[in-house]
Amino acid sequence: MKNNPTMTVRNLAACCLPAAILIACPLFTDSSLAQTKAPSASSATSTATAKTRPVLLTGEVIAKDSQAIFVPPSNSSPVVLRNFVAEGSKVKKGDLLLRIETPNSSNIEQLIIGIDQTRAKTEAEVAKLEVTALEAEKNLVTAKAALAKALVDAALPKLQITALDFDKYQAEKERAERDLKVKQLAFDDGAAAVSRRKSDGDLELQKQQVNVAYLKAQLARSEVLASQDGIVVHGYSVWRGERLEEGSSAFPGNIAGEVMGSGHMEVKAWALEADRIYLAEGQPVQLTFDALPGVTIQTTITTISHAPEEHTRWGYGRYFRVDIKLPAQLGNYVLAPGMSVLVEPLQAAKKSATPLLPVARTAKSETANEITIEGDIQSRVVTPIGPPSIPYIWQYTLAQMAPEGSLVKAGDVLVMFQASEVPTQLASQKSQLNEKQRAMEKLKLEHAEAEKAADLAVAEAQSNAEKAARKATMPKELIRRIDYDKLVIEKSLNADLASLSVKLRATQIRARKAEKIGLEAEIAQLQGKIDVLLKGQKNLTVVAQKPGMMIYKTNFSDDKFTVGSQVWVGISVASIADPDKLFVSAKVPEAQSNAIRVGQTARINIPGANLTLPARVTGLSTVFHSKSTTQPIIVRDVELEFEHAPKGLKPGAAVQATLSVAGSTAGTNPAIKPAVEKK
């Protein structure tokens, strides 16, 4: 591995896997099958040799207190990453790490308006039912009065009146009793209907309030907060393989990055099923790092998983997880998460003689004078461009785009999207709004007439009550007893009817008010939908907020977006990069990363422009990671700043960085510094 610095630990272990499988599962011949029946000394010797064969494991350094940054759940997919903290930034517990763009805010406003509408509708319907119940109560009071009068007439002796009048009074009594029962049932049904409608209205309100609480919880879950202090490291897109940044598209549930803690490190290794019998907890092992040439650490295996698991990146094999604890004292060597580790189990006989500290091995000088790495030009200020979030609109068409690489000014049109459903929905909502507004005008006229009629009814009932009360003040001695009793009944009846008429007017006023509020809520809901559609229609034309350079992005097929392309919501089609804040983002293989230092001079070769510019290393990533989903080699990110601000360079252009490493010493590992924060 020393003679070939680009031969990483993970590649070496992968090359050894077939041999391990062959050793663990030897081929049987006819003679070997015969020997299985009668074991000999030679077969026992070969078995003992097989049990002590060398085993190589692939591992990596991990931070125990790291926090994975998961893309929050959403009802739409993919989603746009917003407020994504720049890579290399230091965060504290409780800081906002990531937020996804979600249209649920407008849905919450609509649901809140819907709650007001439901409450008003319930109030109006309850008031109407109460009006019906009051009418039934009036009928009930009238029926009771009629029965009381009938009882007065029916109480006359049969001998004092004619037989015809007696039969008539008895029949009137029976009819009044039957009518009272009917009116009583109607009154009970009216009261039950009011109670039932109130209960149904409460259930509807609770359901909508639960929906609002659910959407608010979703909005709260659309943000990811730091659960610990640490440094943010961005992840990669699962389908494009590119680094996730502010404005990138990602699927809910995927890992957008990690917060690397400052706690102790440990090694996580993977052992093939065939190698499991050669490992044991507490077994001494020797660790070798690609990023630290000539350095080994001797320690022991802590735990081994009980069941194997698959690793599709490595093939169809199944592997046991092996946890290895690192010594507390590592001297001047600083490990970083993601470093590749070659794990070599040692013989048990050497356990007592194995130190648990780093050991520097003598190595041949392999440091060259220069290292050439690949990278690309990026801007520290990048604004993504994508379609607006319009409710229930998922697909858009690119109608116009500014030329790629063109310099735009504030106010210039960058992209124009088209959505055929927006004008259709807008026309439909406006038509419904006009209809509701006309209904509101008609309702106001009807309410004015109903209010006058209610006032007249109350005045009439009160007048009847006063008239009946004056009649009942006549001297009892001057009129017949039967007529006097009926006047008293009429007085009580009209007094009750006057009181009920006042209640009826108040209930009708409440019903009309609730009906008006419900219609106003419907108008507000329609107006809100129209405002959202108008805002979305306006945002279909994306205008530059500040000057920059137009950079196209690629779709799922790795083709650049062009005019006429179909775009799903949440996808960025282009970006505006600030050409005055350019830097070079490069990746150095892990085996060569030990030669990179902050402040190191470099030359940036731009093949497209046939230009070479001086630069300097300004930042190193805090972790090691895979280069991409298609290139699983382990690399470390390097940032380089130009010595002089270049002109005419295009972000995204591929470059080569040549770094001078003369005088560097193999086997040293300075403290790892975080990359420069992106402003």
XYZ file of C-alpha atoms in Angstrom:
679
model
C 0.000 0.000 0.000
C 2.955 2.309 0.588
C 4.264 1.907 -2.947
C 0.867 2.851 -4.344
C -0.614 5.707 -2.298
C -3.863 5.664 -4.255
C -4.541 2.050 -3.221
C -6.916 2.699 -0.304
C -7.674 0.471 2.633
C -11.206 -0.202 1.417
C -9.952 -1.207 -2.041
C -7.342 -3.461 -0.474
C -9.888 -5.166 1.757
C -12.248 -5.564 -1.162
C -9.459 -7.267 -3.134
C -8.928 -9.672 -0.246
C -12.563 -10.721 0.051
C -12.531 -13.350 -2.694
C -9.426 -14.915 -1.206
C -11.090 -15.005 2.193
C -14.070 -16.746 0.735
C -11.858 -19.265 -1.025
C -9.871 -19.998 2.124
C -12.965 -20.344 4.278
C -14.690 -22.555 1.715
C -11.969 -24.818 0.123
C -12.783 -26.978 -2.868
C -13.183 -30.700 -2.139
C -11.701 -33.381 -4.364
C -12.344 -37.101 -4.361
C -9.307 -37.727 -2.183
C -10.319 -35.078 0.307
C -13.783 -36.601 0.518
C -12.185 -39.919 1.308
C -10.039 -38.335 4.000
C -13.100 -36.974 5.754
C -14.057 -40.530 6.670
C -10.693 -41.214 8.330
C -8.892 -38.006 9.453
C -5.127 -38.168 9.266
C -2.341 -36.081 10.759
C -1.909 -34.096 7.534
C -5.598 -33.114 7.482
C -5.470 -31.956 11.114
C -2.421 -29.850 10.314
C -4.204 -28.195 7.358
C -7.261 -27.478 9.549
C -5.122 -25.797 12.175
C -3.461 -23.717 9.490
C -6.823 -22.622 8.129
C -7.972 -21.450 11.564
C -4.920 -19.187 11.889
C -5.039 -17.701 8.395
C -4.724 -13.894 8.128
C -7.965 -11.852 8.022
C -8.289 -8.257 6.796
C -11.292 -6.139 7.679
C -12.497 -2.874 6.161
C -13.480 -0.153 8.608
C -13.919 3.562 9.084
C -13.608 6.090 11.865
C -16.941 7.298 13.232
C -17.877 9.917 15.824
C -19.955 8.495 18.650
C -21.947 11.696 19.280
C -22.815 12.592 15.679
C -26.351 13.714 14.713
C -27.788 12.691 11.367
C -29.732 15.483 9.634
C -32.777 13.785 8.100
C -34.934 15.521 5.502
C -38.256 16.163 7.324
C -41.428 14.319 6.242
C -43.727 16.016 3.745
C -46.880 15.300 1.740
C -44.986 16.162 -1.459
C -41.784 14.718 -2.852
C -39.126 15.824 -3.622
C -38.790 18.877 -1.413
C -36.580 21.972 -1.572
C -33.981 22.441 1.173
C -34.121 25.901 2.723
C -32.057 27.537 5.476
C -29.482 24.751 5.149
C -26.533 25.734 7.337
C -23.324 26.086 5.315
C -20.906 23.186 5.495
C -18.195 23.626 8.071
C -20.342 25.943 10.206
C -20.220 25.519 13.960
C -23.666 25.138 15.505
C -24.950 24.975 19.049
C -27.721 22.881 20.531
C -31.093 24.258 19.436
C -29.839 26.066 16.320
C -31.816 25.712 13.086
C -30.039 23.312 10.728
C -32.497 22.778 7.904
C -36.015 23.677 6.803
C -37.964 22.334 3.859
C -40.266 24.352 1.660
C -43.871 23.310 2.188
C -47.207 24.730 0.977
C -48.954 23.773 4.225
C -48.918 27.367 5.477
C -51.560 28.374 2.920
C -53.524 25.207 3.744
C -53.532 26.173 7.416
C -54.936 29.601 6.588
C -57.661 27.978 4.498
C -58.463 25.525 7.292
C -58.675 28.323 9.860
C -61.106 30.153 7.574
C -62.934 26.841 7.170
C -63.226 26.549 10.965
C -64.819 30.004 11.142
C -67.120 29.003 8.290
C -68.112 25.752 10.013
C -68.679 27.549 13.318
C -70.892 30.139 11.586
C -72.750 27.463 9.638
C -73.360 25.461 12.804
C -74.533 28.563 14.631
C -76.919 29.453 11.781
C -78.371 25.955 11.585
C -78.701 25.710 15.367
C -80.422 29.094 15.433
C -82.841 27.981 12.699
C -83.616 24.843 14.646
C -84.122 26.933 17.765
C -86.552 29.103 15.807
C -88.422 25.945 14.848
C -88.323 24.810 18.474
C -89.690 28.183 19.615
C -92.473 27.947 17.046
C -93.227 24.472 18.407
C -93.201 25.905 21.929
C -95.666 28.610 20.861
C -97.898 25.928 19.403
C -97.505 23.926 22.603
C -98.492 26.928 24.756
C -101.466 27.581 22.484
C -102.506 23.916 22.678
C -102.254 24.009 26.486
C -104.453 27.121 26.552
C -106.949 25.512 24.187
C -107.057 22.421 26.419
C -107.583 24.618 29.486
C -110.531 26.354 27.810
C -111.926 23.006 26.674
C -111.700 21.688 30.235
C -113.652 24.735 31.485
C -116.433 24.057 28.998
C -116.329 20.287 29.552
C -116.723 20.785 33.306
C -120.270 22.118 32.880
C -122.871 19.682 34.229
C -124.792 17.772 31.587
C -128.121 18.695 33.150
C -127.486 22.474 32.908
C -126.744 22.544 29.167
C -128.159 20.961 26.100
C -127.032 17.508 25.078
C -125.650 18.911 21.832
C -123.437 21.468 23.647
C -122.325 18.831 26.161
C -121.198 16.466 23.371
C -119.511 19.345 21.572
C -117.556 20.357 24.679
C -116.511 16.765 25.371
C -115.353 16.310 21.760
C -113.443 19.600 21.917
C -111.765 18.385 25.089
C -110.658 15.106 23.445
C -109.430 16.987 20.348
C -107.448 19.455 22.512
C -105.862 16.585 24.422
C -104.805 14.851 21.199
C -103.532 18.131 19.747
C -101.531 18.767 22.934
C -99.847 15.387 22.632
C -98.904 16.115 19.013
C -97.581 19.574 19.911
C -95.651 18.093 22.841
C -93.990 15.529 20.528
C -93.124 18.287 18.040
C -91.607 20.373 20.819
C -89.540 17.424 22.104
C -88.334 16.653 18.569
C -87.325 20.301 18.086
C -85.335 20.372 21.316
C -83.663 17.058 20.430
C -82.782 18.376 16.957
C -81.131 21.447 18.495
C -79.096 19.302 20.891
C -78.119 16.863 18.120
C -77.014 19.644 15.748
C -74.902 21.248 18.469
C -73.191 17.910 19.085
C -72.587 17.378 15.361
C -71.215 20.894 15.039
C -68.809 20.318 17.929
C -67.559 17.122 16.259
C -67.003 18.930 12.947
C -65.105 21.710 14.684
C -62.966 19.211 16.588
C -62.154 17.383 13.346
C -61.041 20.585 11.632
C -59.081 21.676 14.689
C -57.295 18.326 14.652
C -56.426 18.900 10.979
C -55.063 22.351 11.795
C -53.035 20.932 14.688
C -51.718 18.192 12.367
C -50.612 20.707 9.731
C -49.034 22.918 12.392
C -47.175 19.876 13.685
C -46.028 19.178 10.132
C -44.777 22.746 9.822
C -42.959 22.366 13.129
C -41.449 19.096 11.875
C -40.368 20.778 8.633
C -37.484 22.254 10.610
C -34.504 20.326 11.936
C -32.792 21.649 15.059
C -29.386 20.731 16.375
C -29.528 18.332 19.303
C -25.891 18.985 20.206
C -22.948 21.238 19.519
C -20.828 20.375 16.515
C -19.827 21.102 12.929
C -22.224 20.660 10.000
C -21.228 18.391 7.120
C -23.447 18.132 4.055
C -24.455 14.833 2.471
C -25.092 13.739 -1.112
C -28.177 13.367 -3.245
C -29.283 9.738 -3.477
C -30.125 9.896 -7.181
C -27.762 12.544 -8.583
C -24.724 11.951 -6.430
C -24.130 15.698 -6.045
C -23.507 17.504 -2.787
C -26.676 18.839 -1.159
C -26.690 22.594 -0.688
C -29.156 25.395 -0.007
C -31.932 25.108 -2.601
C -31.162 21.479 -3.525
C -33.935 18.937 -4.019
C -34.123 15.896 -1.767
C -36.569 13.175 -0.792
C -38.130 13.084 2.692
C -36.393 10.622 4.985
C -33.013 10.854 3.282
C -29.930 12.036 5.174
C -29.010 15.574 4.158
C -25.901 15.734 6.314
C -24.510 15.287 9.804
C -23.544 17.332 12.827
C -20.133 16.023 13.810
C -19.604 16.137 17.535
C -16.334 16.678 19.328
C -16.515 13.520 21.401
C -14.294 10.489 21.186
C -13.973 8.426 18.017
C -14.223 4.717 17.466
C -13.772 2.355 14.522
C -16.612 0.527 12.848
C -15.455 -2.406 10.713
C -17.240 -5.079 8.693
C -16.365 -8.766 8.654
C -17.546 -11.186 5.983
C -19.616 -14.119 7.223
C -16.802 -16.508 6.355
C -14.371 -14.528 8.542
C -16.585 -14.391 11.611
C -15.141 -17.564 13.170
C -11.671 -15.976 13.253
C -12.816 -13.011 15.371
C -13.708 -12.695 19.032
C -14.547 -9.908 21.433
C -11.432 -8.721 23.268
C -9.169 -9.925 20.439
C -6.171 -7.612 19.761
C -6.132 -5.896 16.376
C -3.845 -3.559 14.486
C -5.295 -0.470 12.753
C -3.760 1.164 9.699
C -5.034 4.444 8.213
C -4.752 5.622 4.601
C -4.721 9.246 5.766
C -1.806 8.541 8.178
C 0.870 6.692 6.213
C 3.341 4.839 8.405
C 1.142 4.987 11.525
C -0.511 2.029 13.230
C -2.627 1.730 16.362
C -2.979 -1.469 18.340
C -6.162 -2.007 20.348
C -8.860 -4.644 20.878
C -12.298 -5.536 19.501
C -15.100 -4.264 21.736
C -18.260 -5.882 20.338
C -19.392 -7.934 17.344
C -22.966 -7.843 16.071
C -25.057 -10.977 16.541
C -26.497 -11.105 13.010
C -24.988 -10.246 9.621
C -26.424 -7.558 7.359
C -26.152 -6.681 3.693
C -24.016 -3.990 2.070
C -25.160 -3.516 -1.491
C -22.223 -1.202 -2.227
C -19.849 -4.087 -1.672
C -21.814 -6.759 -3.509
C -24.097 -9.557 -2.391
C -22.143 -10.605 0.695
C -23.366 -10.335 4.286
C -21.220 -8.745 6.976
C -20.970 -8.624 10.743
C -20.422 -5.241 12.361
C -17.286 -5.036 14.478
C -16.883 -2.162 16.953
C -13.339 -1.272 17.963
C -12.565 1.172 20.737
C -9.724 3.613 20.151
C -7.162 4.421 22.865
C -7.783 7.568 24.880
C -4.253 8.834 24.182
C -3.347 9.245 20.512
C -0.421 11.618 20.840
C -0.200 14.186 18.034
C -2.444 12.203 15.721
C -5.958 13.604 15.244
C -8.499 11.312 13.646
C -11.456 12.521 11.613
C -14.787 10.795 10.918
C -14.864 8.912 7.645
C -11.177 7.904 7.601
C -10.565 4.470 6.084
C -9.152 1.872 8.431
C -7.498 -1.460 7.657
C -8.139 -3.801 10.592
C -5.785 -6.767 10.974
C -6.466 -9.169 13.877
C -3.343 -10.170 15.811
C -2.552 -13.562 17.289
C -3.729 -14.086 20.846
C -0.187 -14.982 21.893
C 0.932 -11.449 21.113
C -1.836 -9.825 23.140
C 0.284 -9.184 26.229
C 3.081 -7.661 24.170
C 0.810 -5.309 22.167
C 0.915 -1.634 23.208
C -2.351 0.309 23.016
C -0.732 3.472 21.636
C 0.080 4.751 18.142
C 3.220 3.336 16.660
C 5.072 5.184 13.903
C 6.498 2.784 11.377
C 9.468 3.605 9.250
C 8.389 4.140 5.699
C 10.138 4.883 2.490
C 9.913 8.501 1.392
C 7.156 8.554 -1.184
C 6.255 12.250 -1.065
C 6.325 13.830 -4.478
C 6.984 17.520 -5.112
C 3.492 18.151 -6.444
C -0.011 16.694 -6.184
C -2.676 17.253 -8.826
C -6.314 16.993 -7.795
C -9.562 17.642 -9.621
C -12.185 20.196 -8.668
C -14.586 22.781 -9.990
C -15.183 26.496 -9.647
C -17.998 27.459 -7.322
C -19.530 30.644 -5.993
C -20.067 31.289 -2.314
C -23.371 33.038 -3.066
C -25.745 30.845 -5.101
C -29.492 31.462 -5.442
C -31.514 28.476 -6.735
C -34.330 28.981 -9.247
C -37.374 26.717 -9.291
C -41.130 26.778 -9.881
C -43.364 28.370 -7.232
C -45.295 26.273 -4.738
C -48.943 26.564 -5.834
C -51.414 24.285 -4.007
C -52.433 21.230 -6.034
C -50.161 22.197 -8.968
C -47.405 19.598 -9.326
C -46.068 19.941 -12.877
C -44.856 22.994 -14.766
C -43.484 23.699 -18.235
C -40.384 25.798 -18.900
C -41.482 28.537 -21.316
C -38.419 30.798 -21.244
C -34.906 30.765 -19.784
C -32.094 33.274 -19.851
C -29.033 31.987 -21.774
C -26.659 29.882 -19.721
C -23.576 31.758 -18.606
C -25.167 35.148 -19.261
C -24.697 37.964 -16.777
C -28.019 39.240 -15.477
C -28.937 42.393 -13.610
C -31.486 42.925 -10.856
C -34.933 42.959 -12.432
C -34.059 40.805 -15.462
C -36.355 37.896 -16.299
C -34.561 34.633 -15.543
C -37.143 31.895 -16.071
C -40.807 31.775 -17.064
C -42.914 28.758 -16.117
C -46.314 27.756 -17.430
C -49.064 25.844 -15.623
C -52.232 25.334 -17.644
C -54.276 24.532 -14.538
C -53.668 27.925 -12.926
C -55.811 30.041 -15.345
C -58.557 27.391 -15.262
C -58.672 27.308 -11.461
C -58.432 31.092 -11.309
C -61.431 31.559 -13.631
C -63.456 28.988 -11.681
C -62.671 30.584 -8.314
C -63.498 34.087 -9.605
C -66.841 32.847 -10.958
C -67.702 31.301 -7.591
C -66.625 34.500 -5.836
C -68.916 36.650 -7.997
C -71.789 34.275 -7.281
C -71.198 34.474 -3.528
C -70.968 38.265 -3.645
C -74.335 38.492 -5.394
C -75.761 36.082 -2.830
C -74.454 38.386 -0.092
C -76.274 41.396 -1.587
C -79.497 39.395 -1.800
C -79.042 38.124 1.746
C -78.711 41.653 3.101
C -82.041 42.654 1.510
C -83.760 39.527 2.859
C -82.378 40.166 6.336
C -83.662 43.746 6.303
C -87.179 42.559 5.413
C -87.036 39.757 7.994
C -85.959 42.213 10.696
C -88.950 44.474 9.978
C -91.329 41.483 10.016
C -89.891 40.301 13.339
C -90.354 43.746 14.886
C -93.981 43.830 13.718
C -94.598 40.340 15.150
C -93.187 41.358 18.538
C -95.237 44.545 18.577
C -98.392 42.605 17.694
C -97.755 39.991 20.399
C -97.136 42.653 23.019
C -100.311 44.492 21.953
C -102.325 41.289 22.253
C -100.846 40.674 25.679
C -101.817 44.160 26.866
C -105.346 43.777 25.461
C -105.783 40.383 27.152
C -104.450 41.793 30.408
C -107.005 44.680 30.333
C -109.857 42.272 29.673
C -108.804 40.145 32.606
C -109.105 43.147 34.923
C -112.885 43.211 34.546
C -114.762 42.563 37.844
C -115.400 38.882 38.345
C -118.932 39.577 39.612
C -120.038 41.330 36.398
C -119.340 38.447 33.976
C -119.936 34.730 33.892
C -117.453 32.522 35.711
C -116.718 30.577 32.547
C -115.993 33.745 30.581
C -113.783 35.069 33.394
C -111.757 31.842 33.532
C -111.262 32.019 29.776
C -110.101 35.653 30.035
C -107.508 34.607 32.624
C -106.341 31.809 30.325
C -106.134 34.270 27.411
C -104.099 36.669 29.561
C -101.558 33.964 30.476
C -101.409 32.699 26.894
C -100.766 36.122 25.339
C -98.162 36.951 27.975
C -96.300 33.716 27.148
C -96.643 34.393 23.403
C -95.240 37.918 23.850
C -92.254 36.553 25.786
C -91.694 33.845 23.173
C -91.911 36.377 20.354
C -89.081 38.384 21.920
C -86.961 35.209 22.213
C -87.884 34.290 18.659
C -86.746 37.661 17.353
C -83.427 37.381 19.184
C -82.908 33.854 17.839
C -83.755 34.974 14.320
C -81.269 37.828 14.638
C -78.594 35.359 15.742
C -79.466 33.027 12.860
C -79.261 35.837 10.317
C -75.964 37.026 11.772
C -74.502 33.496 11.664
C -75.742 33.030 8.101
C -74.062 36.271 7.090
C -70.813 35.298 8.837
C -70.848 31.910 7.101
C -71.284 33.528 3.701
C -68.540 36.040 4.512
C -66.251 33.124 5.461
C -66.982 31.455 2.125
C -66.157 34.695 0.328
C -62.940 35.066 2.354
C -61.980 31.462 1.587
C -62.531 31.968 -2.136
C -60.663 35.265 -2.020
C -57.763 33.537 -0.241
C -57.584 30.859 -2.917
C -57.659 33.530 -5.615
C -54.878 35.472 -3.874
C -52.726 32.322 -3.677
C -53.327 31.593 -7.363
C -52.601 35.205 -8.336
C -49.400 35.164 -6.285
C -48.407 31.839 -7.846
C -49.233 33.137 -11.324
C -47.044 36.166 -10.675
C -44.219 33.978 -9.353
C -44.297 31.893 -12.538
C -42.052 34.636 -13.897
C -38.814 34.560 -11.895
C -36.977 37.891 -11.804
C -33.389 38.392 -10.646
C -33.153 40.014 -7.223
C -29.441 40.796 -7.613
C -26.824 40.575 -10.359
C -25.138 37.279 -11.122
C -24.428 34.586 -13.688
C -27.055 32.139 -14.992
C -26.091 28.493 -14.437
C -28.300 25.648 -15.703
C -28.932 22.474 -13.696
C -29.604 18.926 -14.874
C -32.706 16.752 -14.616
C -33.072 13.119 -13.535
C -31.601 11.966 -16.864
C -28.510 14.147 -16.340
C -29.600 16.454 -19.174
C -29.712 20.195 -18.720
C -33.122 21.827 -18.481
C -34.193 23.570 -21.673
C -37.234 25.472 -22.904
C -40.156 23.045 -23.082
C -38.913 20.758 -20.302
C -41.443 19.408 -17.807
C -40.551 20.383 -14.245
C -42.001 18.940 -11.037
C -42.536 21.118 -8.024
C -39.506 21.159 -5.707
C -36.956 20.850 -8.531
C -34.385 23.596 -9.144
C -33.809 24.237 -12.857
C -31.010 26.797 -12.590
C -29.161 29.039 -10.173
C -27.736 32.540 -10.052
C -24.101 32.573 -8.934
C -22.165 35.649 -7.850
C -19.119 35.781 -10.207
C -17.202 38.015 -7.796
C -17.090 35.438 -4.989
C -15.540 32.420 -6.659
C -13.451 29.682 -5.106
C -12.306 26.194 -6.067
C -13.840 23.138 -4.432
C -11.628 20.086 -4.918
C -11.373 16.557 -3.540
C -8.108 14.913 -2.572
C -7.858 11.108 -2.253
C -7.488 9.926 1.313
C -4.057 8.438 0.701
C -2.749 11.869 -0.397
C -4.658 14.009 2.113
C -1.798 13.939 4.628
C 0.224 16.210 2.356
C -2.385 19.006 2.272
C -2.073 21.976 4.637
C -4.040 25.183 5.109
C -2.057 28.019 3.521
C -0.391 25.739 0.962
C 0.236 27.337 -2.437
C -1.309 25.894 -5.578
C -1.801 26.502 -9.281
C -5.286 26.290 -10.791
C -5.295 25.042 -14.380
C -8.500 25.877 -16.277
C -8.468 23.703 -19.434
C -11.470 25.384 -21.034
C -9.878 28.835 -20.858
C -6.269 27.633 -21.282
C -5.418 29.610 -18.167
C -3.343 29.028 -15.029
C -3.969 31.093 -11.884
C -2.216 31.107 -8.495
C -4.252 30.062 -5.471
C -3.910 29.026 -1.845
C -5.541 26.341 0.330
C -7.949 28.071 2.712
C -9.934 25.185 4.166
C -9.978 21.443 4.764
C -13.099 19.419 5.421
C -13.664 18.120 8.928
C -14.528 14.623 7.678
C -13.692 12.105 4.983
C -16.475 10.809 2.743
C -17.192 8.934 -0.466
C -16.576 10.940 -3.618
C -20.072 10.187 -4.924
C -22.634 7.424 -5.049
C -21.030 6.084 -8.236
C -17.408 6.587 -7.075
C -17.116 5.194 -3.531
C -13.428 6.135 -3.114
C -12.760 8.066 0.087
C -11.803 11.726 -0.361
C -11.400 14.874 1.666
C -12.778 18.241 0.551
C -10.321 21.047 -0.060
C -11.145 24.722 -0.623
C -8.780 27.012 -2.517
C -8.988 30.776 -2.924
C -7.528 32.625 -5.909
C -4.672 34.984 -5.116
C -6.306 37.594 -7.343
C -10.022 37.787 -8.144
C -10.381 36.269 -11.638
C -12.616 37.736 -14.307
C -14.710 35.908 -16.840
C -14.675 32.537 -15.075
C -17.851 30.481 -15.032
C -19.016 28.651 -11.899
C -19.223 24.934 -12.498
C -16.195 24.801 -14.778
C -13.901 21.803 -14.156
C -10.341 22.650 -13.112
C -7.169 20.951 -11.944
C -5.328 22.118 -8.845
C -1.608 21.438 -8.574
C -0.347 21.754 -5.002
C 3.307 21.974 -3.983
C 4.069 19.462 -1.204
C 7.847 19.779 -1.062
C 9.143 19.432 2.464
C 6.101 17.678 3.906
C 6.798 14.791 6.250
C 5.039 11.463 6.001
C 3.419 10.252 9.122
C 2.419 13.633 10.549
C -1.148 14.616 11.050
C -1.887 18.200 12.079
C -5.043 19.156 13.864
C -7.883 19.091 11.393
C -9.324 22.550 10.822
C -12.860 23.174 9.605
C -13.453 24.472 6.129
C -14.061 28.173 5.617
C -17.689 28.977 6.286
C -19.735 29.959 3.261
C -21.256 33.407 3.549
